[in-house]
XYZ file of C-alpha atoms in Angstrom:
776
model
C 0.000 0.000 0.000
C 1.491 3.328 -1.040
C 1.860 6.341 1.161
C 0.935 9.977 0.635
C 4.267 10.461 -1.115
C 2.716 8.671 -4.048
C 1.298 12.010 -5.196
C 4.795 12.878 -6.498
C 4.998 9.871 -8.852
C 5.461 11.141 -12.435
C 2.578 10.420 -14.773
C 4.509 10.072 -18.013
C 4.319 6.700 -19.712
C 1.376 4.374 -19.773
C 2.565 1.247 -17.974
C 0.178 -0.419 -15.576
C -2.912 -2.597 -15.651
C -6.370 -1.769 -16.987
C -8.032 -4.562 -15.016
C -9.323 -4.717 -11.446
C -8.288 -1.176 -10.558
C -10.691 -0.283 -7.733
C -9.048 2.954 -6.539
C -9.291 2.227 -2.846
C -7.744 4.183 0.013
C -4.310 5.055 -1.422
C -2.923 5.507 -4.918
C -0.618 2.885 -6.338
C 1.164 2.100 -9.586
C -1.826 0.211 -11.027
C -3.673 3.531 -11.262
C -1.156 5.163 -13.594
C -2.497 3.918 -16.894
C -5.997 5.227 -16.122
C -5.030 8.445 -14.361
C -2.439 9.456 -16.950
C -5.134 9.290 -19.652
C -7.444 11.364 -17.456
C -4.766 13.984 -16.894
C -4.049 14.141 -20.620
C -7.738 14.698 -21.310
C -7.758 17.443 -18.707
C -4.890 19.187 -20.502
C -7.128 19.434 -23.595
C -10.085 21.002 -21.735
C -10.388 24.782 -21.612
C -11.924 25.138 -18.171
C -10.986 28.408 -16.468
C -8.043 28.089 -14.071
C -9.969 29.935 -11.352
C -12.635 27.232 -11.508
C -10.426 24.155 -11.393
C -8.086 25.557 -8.756
C -11.042 26.533 -6.545
C -12.526 23.075 -7.028
C -9.269 21.393 -6.031
C -9.105 23.514 -2.893
C -12.640 22.555 -1.856
C -12.552 18.851 -2.622
C -9.151 18.240 -1.028
C -9.779 20.301 2.105
C -10.928 17.330 4.207
C -8.397 14.521 4.598
C -9.408 13.147 7.985
C -11.221 10.015 9.073
C -12.981 8.288 11.950
C -13.390 4.633 12.848
C -16.210 2.492 14.173
C -14.134 -0.121 15.906
C -17.053 -2.382 16.788
C -17.472 -3.377 13.148
C -13.972 -2.582 11.824
C -14.857 0.180 9.389
C -13.265 3.550 8.706
C -15.009 6.587 7.239
C -13.175 9.473 5.646
C -11.028 10.873 2.865
C -7.292 10.234 2.849
C -4.237 12.202 1.873
C -2.760 10.339 -1.064
C -5.991 8.880 -2.454
C -6.672 8.973 -6.179
C -8.317 12.434 -5.943
C -5.140 13.897 -4.443
C -3.150 12.052 -7.078
C -5.213 13.490 -9.944
C -5.169 17.032 -8.605
C -1.371 17.076 -8.444
C -1.310 18.431 -12.036
C -3.343 21.129 -13.776
C -4.637 18.536 -16.252
C -5.833 16.365 -13.396
C -7.575 19.326 -11.759
C -9.353 20.158 -15.035
C -10.433 16.537 -15.386
C -11.723 16.572 -11.827
C -13.647 19.804 -12.475
C -15.426 18.341 -15.504
C -16.353 15.165 -13.596
C -17.881 17.378 -10.866
C -20.391 18.638 -13.436
C -21.086 15.307 -15.144
C -22.010 13.387 -11.979
C -24.851 15.846 -11.359
C -26.403 14.974 -14.746
C -25.595 11.295 -15.207
C -24.978 8.081 -13.324
C -21.450 6.686 -13.176
C -21.906 4.631 -16.355
C -23.107 7.591 -18.450
C -20.436 9.855 -16.989
C -17.849 7.308 -18.096
C -19.380 7.269 -21.595
C -18.890 11.037 -21.917
C -15.275 10.780 -20.791
C -14.496 7.835 -23.083
C -15.951 9.695 -26.085
C -13.866 12.781 -25.307
C -10.726 10.646 -24.993
C -11.434 9.014 -28.356
C -11.810 12.451 -29.943
C -8.915 14.273 -28.348
C -6.164 11.957 -27.088
C -3.369 11.212 -29.543
C -3.097 7.626 -28.332
C -3.939 4.640 -30.470
C -7.093 2.670 -29.815
C -6.690 0.541 -26.715
C -4.272 3.004 -25.127
C -6.991 4.845 -23.253
C -9.485 3.391 -20.756
C -12.937 2.278 -21.807
C -16.100 3.521 -20.114
C -16.293 0.303 -18.111
C -12.746 0.817 -16.855
C -13.465 4.433 -15.913
C -16.474 3.606 -13.712
C -14.393 2.528 -10.664
C -12.475 5.810 -10.822
C -15.695 7.832 -10.964
C -17.135 5.939 -8.007
C -13.921 6.501 -6.059
C -13.932 10.296 -6.489
C -17.706 10.825 -6.391
C -17.743 11.704 -2.685
C -15.072 14.360 -3.158
C -16.819 15.735 -6.261
C -19.924 16.460 -4.181
C -17.938 19.181 -2.376
C -17.282 21.176 -5.546
C -20.317 23.477 -5.297
C -21.543 22.937 -8.868
C -25.044 21.875 -7.807
C -25.465 25.111 -5.844
C -24.778 27.019 -9.049
C -27.502 25.030 -10.850
C -29.942 25.762 -8.007
C -29.249 29.501 -8.314
C -30.171 29.429 -11.994
C -33.241 27.269 -11.407
C -34.580 29.678 -8.791
C -33.905 32.680 -11.031
C -35.545 31.152 -14.107
C -38.509 29.704 -12.223
C -39.848 33.248 -11.979
C -40.487 33.428 -15.734
C -43.877 35.068 -16.125
C -46.632 32.589 -16.877
C -44.483 29.534 -17.590
C -46.536 27.519 -15.079
C -49.591 27.813 -17.330
C -47.960 25.445 -19.810
C -45.467 23.193 -18.024
C -45.734 23.000 -14.226
C -42.591 20.896 -13.685
C -39.343 22.023 -12.066
C -36.596 23.390 -14.296
C -34.405 20.559 -13.092
C -33.723 18.342 -16.101
C -30.345 17.810 -17.765
C -29.314 17.345 -21.416
C -28.477 13.875 -22.654
C -24.989 12.425 -23.082
C -24.681 13.346 -26.768
C -25.698 16.944 -26.099
C -23.020 17.397 -23.429
C -20.328 15.881 -25.666
C -21.315 18.248 -28.502
C -21.403 21.233 -26.152
C -17.869 20.509 -24.942
C -16.722 20.052 -28.537
C -18.095 23.446 -29.532
C -16.589 25.125 -26.483
C -13.192 23.759 -27.432
C -13.678 24.934 -31.033
C -14.657 28.414 -29.850
C -11.568 28.622 -27.685
C -9.323 27.246 -30.449
C -10.366 30.047 -32.816
C -8.707 29.665 -36.198
C -6.110 27.125 -35.134
C -6.886 23.655 -36.475
C -10.593 22.902 -36.416
C -13.329 25.047 -37.854
C -14.538 27.440 -35.195
C -18.037 28.953 -34.957
C -18.399 32.661 -34.283
C -21.169 32.137 -31.737
C -23.141 29.236 -30.289
C -26.872 29.461 -29.607
C -28.684 26.982 -27.361
C -32.458 26.529 -27.217
C -33.969 24.600 -24.326
C -36.314 24.757 -21.387
C -36.142 22.531 -18.307
C -32.428 21.819 -18.737
C -31.428 25.488 -19.127
C -30.333 25.950 -15.477
C -27.884 23.045 -15.771
C -26.511 24.278 -19.110
C -26.157 27.849 -17.798
C -24.306 26.590 -14.722
C -22.039 24.426 -16.894
C -21.073 27.409 -19.056
C -20.478 29.573 -15.985
C -18.296 26.766 -14.573
C -16.299 26.498 -17.786
C -15.724 30.208 -18.461
C -16.178 31.726 -14.990
C -18.275 34.238 -16.938
C -21.964 34.819 -17.549
C -23.642 33.729 -20.788
C -26.720 35.479 -22.150
C -30.037 33.894 -21.108
C -33.209 35.315 -22.606
C -36.857 34.595 -23.337
C -38.179 35.555 -26.754
C -41.744 34.906 -27.900
C -44.216 36.106 -30.483
C -45.571 38.676 -28.028
C -42.834 41.299 -27.481
C -44.249 42.251 -24.094
C -43.329 38.756 -22.828
C -39.705 38.936 -23.959
C -37.235 39.052 -21.115
C -33.451 39.059 -20.627
C -32.207 37.365 -17.448
C -28.434 37.760 -17.665
C -25.964 39.863 -19.600
C -23.547 38.355 -22.100
C -19.861 37.901 -21.299
C -19.217 34.992 -23.702
C -19.940 33.991 -27.296
C -22.747 31.706 -26.200
C -26.412 32.562 -25.704
C -29.249 30.467 -24.253
C -32.823 30.961 -25.366
C -35.516 29.765 -22.999
C -37.896 27.906 -25.316
C -41.161 27.205 -23.477
C -43.051 24.185 -24.898
C -46.470 24.834 -26.344
C -48.094 22.205 -24.095
C -47.301 19.808 -21.288
C -47.378 16.866 -23.704
C -45.170 18.488 -26.341
C -41.793 16.732 -26.785
C -38.950 18.737 -25.345
C -35.552 18.889 -26.976
C -32.262 20.717 -26.795
C -31.121 22.498 -29.957
C -27.533 23.680 -30.297
C -26.769 25.981 -33.233
C -23.155 26.633 -34.225
C -23.287 29.871 -36.238
C -20.326 30.608 -38.519
C -21.820 33.681 -40.206
C -25.155 35.402 -40.642
C -26.250 32.840 -43.204
C -24.167 29.792 -42.375
C -24.878 27.580 -39.348
C -25.240 23.974 -38.256
C -28.086 22.773 -36.043
C -27.809 19.800 -33.692
C -30.865 18.396 -31.935
C -30.726 16.320 -28.774
C -32.994 14.952 -26.076
C -33.071 15.239 -22.308
C -31.144 13.065 -19.884
C -32.711 10.054 -18.175
C -32.543 11.516 -14.661
C -35.698 13.153 -13.326
C -33.603 16.109 -12.201
C -29.996 17.050 -11.586
C -28.196 15.496 -8.641
C -25.395 16.546 -6.305
C -25.408 18.133 -2.863
C -25.996 21.695 -1.630
C -25.966 23.517 1.687
C -29.024 23.429 3.937
C -29.651 27.140 3.281
C -29.602 26.559 -0.481
C -31.911 23.567 -0.093
C -34.558 25.622 1.719
C -34.309 28.392 -0.889
C -35.029 25.777 -3.549
C -37.854 24.247 -1.520
C -39.657 27.558 -1.068
C -39.143 28.327 -4.761
C -40.449 24.914 -5.894
C -43.510 25.335 -3.658
C -43.896 28.934 -4.930
C -43.707 30.188 -1.356
C -40.745 32.473 -1.977
C -42.675 35.476 -3.234
C -45.585 37.794 -2.450
C -48.275 37.027 0.114
C -47.512 33.298 -0.095
C -44.058 33.978 1.329
C -45.478 36.107 4.142
C -47.943 33.349 5.005
C -45.260 30.636 5.027
C -42.788 32.586 7.156
C -45.514 33.411 9.677
C -46.806 29.848 9.967
C -43.640 27.687 9.892
C -42.487 28.375 13.510
C -45.947 27.564 14.905
C -46.454 24.545 12.642
C -43.053 23.185 13.639
C -43.819 23.446 17.343
C -47.266 21.925 16.867
C -45.922 18.922 14.934
C -43.073 18.265 17.372
C -45.445 18.381 20.330
C -48.259 16.214 18.924
C -46.570 13.709 16.582
C -46.435 10.104 17.800
C -44.554 7.173 16.306
C -44.897 3.434 15.999
C -43.716 0.749 13.581
C -44.758 -2.052 11.279
C -48.481 -2.650 10.673
C -49.598 -0.041 13.220
C -48.624 2.758 10.836
C -48.590 1.343 7.326
C -48.826 3.878 4.473
C -52.425 2.748 3.945
C -53.350 4.083 7.393
C -52.694 7.657 6.160
C -51.103 8.827 9.401
C -53.936 7.803 11.720
C -53.135 7.324 15.391
C -52.104 3.811 16.474
C -55.106 2.165 18.125
C -52.985 0.169 20.584
C -51.144 3.288 21.719
C -54.457 5.112 22.104
C -55.812 2.260 24.220
C -52.741 2.270 26.482
C -52.859 6.035 26.935
C -56.573 5.922 27.698
C -56.055 3.249 30.373
C -53.171 5.238 31.863
C -55.435 8.262 32.204
C -58.186 6.245 33.897
C -55.801 4.531 36.292
C -54.503 7.836 37.577
C -58.033 8.517 38.791
C -58.722 5.029 40.194
C -57.799 4.502 43.902
C -57.558 1.059 45.453
C -59.616 0.222 48.566
C -56.618 1.100 50.709
C -56.801 4.640 49.381
C -53.512 4.405 47.539
C -53.453 5.339 43.892
C -53.137 2.186 41.873
C -50.774 3.754 39.351
C -47.700 4.503 41.450
C -45.181 4.497 38.637
C -44.442 7.671 36.621
C -44.538 6.682 32.925
C -43.402 8.863 30.049
C -42.277 8.326 26.451
C -38.829 8.224 24.949
C -37.997 11.423 23.052
C -37.522 11.108 19.270
C -36.332 14.657 18.569
C -33.447 16.735 19.942
C -33.869 19.804 22.111
C -35.705 22.884 20.858
C -32.479 24.873 20.432
C -31.144 22.342 17.928
C -34.395 22.329 15.951
C -34.371 26.126 15.978
C -30.855 26.118 14.520
C -32.245 24.361 11.424
C -35.319 26.601 11.316
C -33.047 29.651 11.243
C -31.481 28.479 8.006
C -34.727 29.203 6.171
C -34.378 32.562 4.444
C -36.523 35.097 6.291
C -36.430 33.158 9.575
C -32.802 33.820 10.509
C -33.939 34.883 13.992
C -36.941 32.554 14.165
C -37.740 30.006 16.824
C -40.547 27.528 17.486
C -43.612 29.146 19.011
C -46.757 27.848 20.679
C -49.850 29.898 19.890
C -52.632 29.882 22.481
C -56.127 30.875 21.435
C -58.559 33.056 23.361
C -59.752 30.069 25.416
C -56.246 29.278 26.586
C -55.957 26.168 24.439
C -52.982 25.433 22.250
C -53.084 26.921 18.822
C -55.323 27.946 16.020
C -55.273 25.899 12.831
C -52.192 26.865 10.867
C -54.283 28.423 8.082
C -56.027 30.707 10.606
C -52.920 32.781 11.202
C -53.327 36.310 9.928
C -51.043 36.290 6.860
C -52.114 32.767 5.944
C -55.821 33.575 6.081
C -55.246 36.706 4.008
C -53.431 34.657 1.364
C -55.893 31.749 1.310
C -59.170 33.637 1.559
C -58.934 37.238 0.309
C -60.003 37.916 -3.251
C -57.167 40.376 -3.792
C -54.735 37.430 -3.840
C -56.847 35.185 -6.094
C -54.507 35.535 -9.098
C -51.479 34.764 -6.932
C -53.221 31.666 -5.579
C -53.954 30.407 -9.103
C -50.253 30.558 -9.988
C -49.232 29.045 -6.622
C -51.640 26.090 -6.886
C -50.138 24.871 -10.178
C -47.380 22.290 -10.117
C -47.754 20.862 -6.606
C -48.723 17.204 -6.601
C -50.537 16.064 -3.474
C -49.807 12.622 -2.034
C -53.421 12.362 -0.918
C -54.985 10.613 -3.880
C -57.367 11.221 -5.512
C -56.702 14.859 -4.644
C -54.772 15.624 -7.812
C -55.976 19.205 -7.453
C -56.391 19.792 -3.697
C -58.014 22.929 -2.362
C -55.873 25.873 -1.315
C -56.101 25.082 2.409
C -55.224 21.408 1.888
C -52.278 22.282 -0.351
C -50.940 24.893 2.063
C -51.219 22.452 4.954
C -49.405 19.713 3.017
C -46.649 22.097 1.964
C -46.170 23.132 5.585
C -45.991 19.429 6.490
C -43.173 18.962 3.944
C -41.191 21.910 5.314
C -41.744 21.007 8.969
C -40.859 17.347 8.383
C -37.657 18.357 6.596
C -36.608 20.665 9.449
C -37.237 17.906 11.992
C -35.343 15.342 9.876
C -32.303 17.604 9.486
C -32.317 18.360 13.220
C -31.627 14.672 13.876
C -28.062 15.058 12.555
C -25.481 15.880 15.227
C -23.655 19.134 14.343
C -25.303 19.616 10.922
C -23.598 22.938 10.098
C -21.450 21.446 7.317
C -23.948 18.801 6.206
C -24.790 18.898 2.498
C -28.252 18.011 1.228
C -29.700 16.538 -1.943
C -31.349 19.380 -3.968
C -34.771 17.747 -4.255
C -37.599 19.383 -2.288
C -39.976 16.610 -3.411
C -37.962 13.692 -2.047
C -40.861 12.879 0.329
C -42.653 11.749 -2.838
C -40.063 9.159 -3.878
C -41.832 5.892 -4.818
C -40.290 4.025 -1.870
C -41.659 6.657 0.539
C -44.945 7.560 -1.103
C -47.333 7.954 0.526
C -45.182 9.199 3.392
C -46.560 8.296 6.808
C -44.758 11.346 8.228
C -46.419 13.799 5.824
C -49.783 12.112 6.406
C -49.422 12.238 10.201
C -48.319 15.883 10.308
C -51.127 16.874 7.943
C -53.572 15.137 10.304
C -52.171 17.118 13.234
C -52.603 20.371 11.327
C -56.242 19.373 10.795
C -56.803 18.934 14.537
C -56.533 15.118 14.521
C -54.011 12.777 16.064
C -51.164 11.649 13.850
C -48.799 8.676 14.031
C -45.926 7.867 11.657
C -43.510 4.999 10.983
C -40.399 5.610 13.098
C -38.107 3.929 10.557
C -39.176 6.347 7.830
C -37.234 9.160 9.535
C -33.858 7.570 8.935
C -34.830 6.482 5.419
C -35.626 10.111 4.616
C -32.419 11.310 6.289
C -30.433 9.003 4.024
C -32.203 10.515 1.007
C -31.443 14.012 2.258
C -27.782 13.104 2.699
C -27.482 11.867 -0.887
C -28.910 8.348 -1.272
C -30.479 7.622 -4.638
C -33.981 6.171 -5.134
C -34.109 2.418 -4.665
C -33.069 0.707 -7.881
C -33.981 -2.895 -7.035
C -37.698 -3.375 -7.451
C -39.491 -6.044 -5.472
C -36.755 -6.424 -2.855
C -37.657 -5.900 0.812
C -36.630 -2.609 2.368
C -33.383 -2.926 4.299
C -32.899 -0.463 7.104
C -29.260 0.563 7.188
C -27.103 0.523 10.277
C -24.479 2.608 8.451
C -25.004 4.133 5.011
C -22.603 6.108 2.846
C -23.851 7.866 -0.265
C -22.382 10.878 -2.068
C -19.450 10.972 0.346
C -21.516 11.312 3.536
C -21.832 8.443 6.013
C -24.476 8.335 8.765
C -25.509 5.977 11.564
C -27.770 6.083 14.671
C -25.984 7.494 17.717
C -27.365 4.858 20.100
C -26.355 1.863 17.994
C -22.678 1.411 18.792
C -23.011 2.946 22.246
C -25.407 0.048 22.986
C -27.377 2.003 25.552
C -30.910 3.295 25.976
C -31.099 7.097 25.672
C -31.598 9.127 28.825
C -34.345 11.601 29.677
C -35.015 14.075 26.830
C -32.234 12.493 24.749
C -33.242 11.786 21.155
C -33.244 8.092 20.295
C -33.329 9.019 16.588
C -30.131 11.086 16.809
C -27.767 10.500 13.872
C -24.004 10.784 13.747
C -22.455 11.555 10.394
C -19.051 11.893 8.810
C -17.854 13.056 5.432
C -15.900 10.519 3.405
C -16.035 7.039 1.928
C -16.839 3.905 3.925
C -14.035 1.326 4.046
C -13.826 -2.066 5.679
C -10.613 -2.691 7.602
C -8.162 -4.251 6.815
C -9.146 -4.940 3.176
C -9.923 -1.263 2.450
C -12.744 -2.280 0.159
C -15.265 0.522 -0.289
C -18.938 0.020 0.613
C -22.091 2.120 0.506
C -24.325 0.301 3.003
C -24.133 -1.810 6.135
C -27.584 -3.302 6.577
C -29.033 -4.787 9.737
C -29.455 -8.545 9.909
C -31.567 -10.616 12.308
C -31.481 -14.415 12.492
C -34.859 -14.806 14.204
C -38.204 -15.842 12.790
C -40.297 -13.167 11.041
C -43.832 -12.751 12.405
C -45.522 -14.250 9.340
C -44.036 -17.667 10.129
C -44.961 -17.751 13.810
C -47.531 -20.175 15.198
C -50.466 -18.606 16.995
C -51.544 -19.372 20.549
C -49.688 -19.099 23.850
C -46.183 -20.506 24.151
C -45.832 -23.124 26.898
C -42.063 -22.652 26.981
C -42.351 -19.274 28.701
C -41.592 -19.906 32.368
C -44.000 -18.724 35.081
C -42.599 -16.030 37.304
C -40.684 -16.990 40.389
C -37.893 -15.012 41.979
C -36.447 -12.719 39.296
C -32.983 -14.192 39.086
C -30.523 -12.399 36.777
C -31.058 -13.589 33.250
C -27.697 -12.999 32.566
C -25.155 -11.757 30.243
C -22.296 -12.869 32.463
C -20.277 -15.400 30.509
C -22.470 -14.753 27.452
C -21.011 -11.557 26.039
C -22.926 -9.489 23.475
C -20.785 -8.171 20.646
C -21.038 -6.730 17.141
C -20.201 -8.588 13.977
C -20.025 -7.485 10.368
C -20.067 -9.894 7.462
C -20.625 -9.924 3.713
C -24.220 -9.765 2.562
C -24.986 -11.869 -0.496
C -26.675 -9.066 -2.388
C -23.899 -7.124 -4.096
C -20.280 -6.229 -3.577
C -21.110 -2.769 -2.168
C -23.062 -3.909 0.894
C -22.253 -5.483 4.246
C -24.451 -6.804 7.000
C -24.133 -5.975 10.679
C -25.589 -7.649 13.757
C -25.562 -7.599 17.491
C -24.492 -11.116 18.446
C -25.052 -13.030 21.656
C -22.922 -16.147 21.933
C -23.548 -18.555 24.782
C -20.869 -20.486 26.639
C -22.590 -23.755 25.741
C -23.166 -25.169 22.282
C -26.339 -23.138 21.690
C -26.189 -21.399 18.291
C -25.567 -17.644 18.550
C -28.411 -15.159 18.148
C -27.989 -12.362 15.596
C -30.026 -9.205 16.194
C -30.564 -6.159 13.982
C -29.702 -3.130 16.167
C -32.330 -1.102 14.264
C -34.945 -3.107 16.143
C -34.275 -0.920 19.183
C -35.675 2.100 17.327
C -38.858 0.189 16.466
C -39.412 -0.668 20.136
C -38.544 2.740 21.607
C -41.032 4.459 19.287
C -44.038 3.056 21.200
C -42.311 2.253 24.510
C -43.338 3.428 27.980
C -40.414 4.724 30.029
C -40.926 3.785 33.687
C -38.648 6.232 35.444
C -39.737 6.424 39.093
C -42.076 5.150 41.803
C -42.333 5.669 45.610
C -40.276 2.546 46.325
C -36.633 1.637 46.172
C -35.621 0.498 42.684
C -34.284 -2.814 44.027
C -37.439 -3.668 46.033
C -38.269 -7.401 45.562
C -41.127 -8.505 43.346
C -43.932 -10.216 45.241
C -46.306 -12.344 43.158
C -49.855 -11.045 43.750
C -53.062 -12.087 41.985
C -52.749 -9.146 39.614
C -49.371 -10.384 38.356
C -49.985 -14.126 38.535
C -49.844 -14.235 34.731
C -46.264 -12.929 34.741
C -43.853 -14.903 32.565
C -40.100 -14.675 32.095
C -38.354 -14.412 28.752
C -34.714 -14.531 27.690
C -33.314 -11.333 26.097
C -32.869 -13.027 22.722
C -36.373 -14.526 22.531
C -38.349 -12.608 19.892
C -41.626 -14.537 20.131
C -43.431 -12.251 22.626
C -42.567 -9.266 20.409
C -43.951 -10.971 17.344
C -47.117 -11.980 19.183
C -47.642 -8.434 20.360
C -47.120 -7.293 16.787
C -50.213 -9.249 15.737
C -51.852 -8.980 19.192
C -52.312 -12.746 19.394
C -51.004 -15.594 21.493
C -51.212 -14.017 24.946
C -53.956 -14.019 27.562
C -55.437 -10.756 28.798
C -53.375 -9.200 31.552
C -50.369 -11.429 30.875
C -46.991 -9.704 31.113
C -43.754 -11.119 29.752
C -40.777 -9.803 31.733
C -37.236 -9.760 30.352
C -34.818 -9.493 33.286
C -31.394 -8.218 32.223
C -29.717 -7.858 35.653
C -28.916 -4.193 35.170
C -26.684 -4.931 32.190
C -27.103 -2.017 29.764
C -25.882 -3.954 26.739
C -28.184 -6.885 27.573
C -31.123 -4.486 27.846
C -30.215 -2.970 24.468
C -30.009 -6.480 22.999
C -33.400 -7.368 24.507
C -34.980 -4.439 22.638
C -33.264 -5.251 19.324
C -36.117 -7.264 17.819
C -37.191 -7.986 14.208
C -40.469 -6.131 14.786
C -41.605 -3.314 17.018
C -43.925 -3.868 19.959
C -45.649 -1.867 22.679
C -43.247 -2.415 25.544
C -42.336 -0.874 28.882
C -38.723 -0.245 29.871
C -37.814 -0.029 33.534
C -35.451 2.898 34.134
C -35.799 3.718 37.848
C -39.057 2.256 39.148
C -39.216 -0.975 41.153
C -40.136 -4.245 39.461
C -43.422 -4.582 41.425
C -44.773 -1.222 40.238
C -43.629 -1.903 36.677
C -45.516 -5.212 36.546
C -48.645 -3.629 38.001
C -48.452 -0.811 35.488
C -48.119 -3.198 32.529
C -50.967 -5.407 33.686
C -53.194 -2.386 34.259
C -52.705 -0.588 30.952
C -52.301 -3.537 28.585
C -48.560 -3.436 27.926
C -47.533 -7.052 27.460
C -43.739 -6.851 27.478
C -41.613 -5.431 30.295
C -37.855 -5.052 29.949
C -36.466 -5.019 33.481
């Protein structure tokens, strides 16, 4: 393995291997044949030196790493990796700068096709002396994470926001201006740029280049700005002169005409005209790229600017209404939102409250008012819920990154009767926008282009649309607040990611919309981390028909994330978020092989609920003295192993190995999140925490269960197989890791977790309110 000094290896000559070059942690001699061709291509490109030097400074700024020792992985960028190697020369920096643009328009395979075509056209090597597209893909994947730091996507967002204000364009095509040109169009554009810069030397050079397009114009404008570090003319010209508009001044020999399609169904193309004189020109027609919209990562501030623009809430009375309502809506959602898992909150439930949770809460309320004959209150324990979100100050720090709310903070609005809140659309600016006739024309423009997830409401009313848009914004703020220290976090520039097929319909959006309508709302707890992965750069799921795999660690677009509680193996304390995410910039490597991975998925060896027999289980032991069910001599550890899905994924499990010959139990640590979502936290009672448990008639149905036994959880999941009032206790002898392991189950369940109360009060609480599983 080479050291950082490898960056000084000369790149002349083409010795080395084309095959099996994976570009892992450090550069080595096998890279030279590929990288030398890339540097030669870069020498041909005419990208402005200010651009490629600035890019090199940004993408190479972070060369640190962190390790997760429990599963032998390292996350980070390294001094001496192939990106550092490439950027050692000006040609390599130019190559890197062009790749930074291409990965926002194409996948790795298409990006490689563009580069291979350019090498065929411009390198003086014979055929076979430059890498093929297939051989370039590993290099592109290796530098993708660094490329995300370049800032190109932010430039595209700036143009999209500017051009989205074209007067009346929504009347024809309501979609975002977020498409990209196809591979052939980008190759031709680069060819013409090189010809323009070459002038009269060699190839025939056009005097000017004219580009006609619509939804891909922001990407093309950003590409030209990237190449020249100058502004190209962008204008709108139509048959009606009063609608003509110029958006930017011209500093280059290239102009872009915004060509609005005549109808939503009209085919859209990109036309590039190379004009050599007033009468002589060549036209080239191309299509749009396959991607729904450009990719990449942007800052959180830029993301919220794009979100408000895409929702048409960045202007006029709509903007005033949004900025007034967001702080109240955020506080209302955080206060009222509940969570559960599995069938309790399937997408088909449309965010309705979990019936089991409602029943438990109702019984808790009644028991507080129900004294026993002795006069003592039957419910002596003090139950509360585990907290999913971080403290208000951390949520406010995300809220303040919305333009116009730099000094904002969550607020609770009390009405004249002293009750919490008006409906969000009853706030003054919101009601003016939604109800007053003077803003009718603005509402018509605002209502176009937003697609509701509440089918069949393809055209929801103004109040419903406003409420759903607020749910999107509030949910995004809450999701981003889950990241620890998110100041430098970069975000995928897609304000509609809540409508990805694998999320739609989102239980979170449904639940928050219910809350805004004065109802109770409950969402799937696992959806939060799925959305956070999308925000941090994960692509839509490519494999259709495969079951969803909840990641323990994921790494997309050079940003890795994992739940904070997972490798600490402990239950969060009071007011500590159990959904908290840690994150790190860089690639994900397994040690000591230094193979690069994108996902470490959770794995559980136990039986899924569909295969379980129904009826009570005779193997569960009746309660006697609660002897430690112990972890002593049976240590609980982590293991990571290859998952037989693809070569970019690993599996990870909590493992309990017994001293005897019993097979080990593998548990998915994500199961803890499913259980904590609906868990009761039993923090205190009037007795000493170590007071002995006495078997009374009310707890005669108490049973004991080993920490690894998942059957009671699965029965609770389907609410079968247990008699009324029965409680299954899981004694863990005060071992924090054993308690964590006991909660790591394949499915979620409505459980109680003893934190400080005595065992007697915990059992009585569970029997009284209908909680069937007690983790002691």
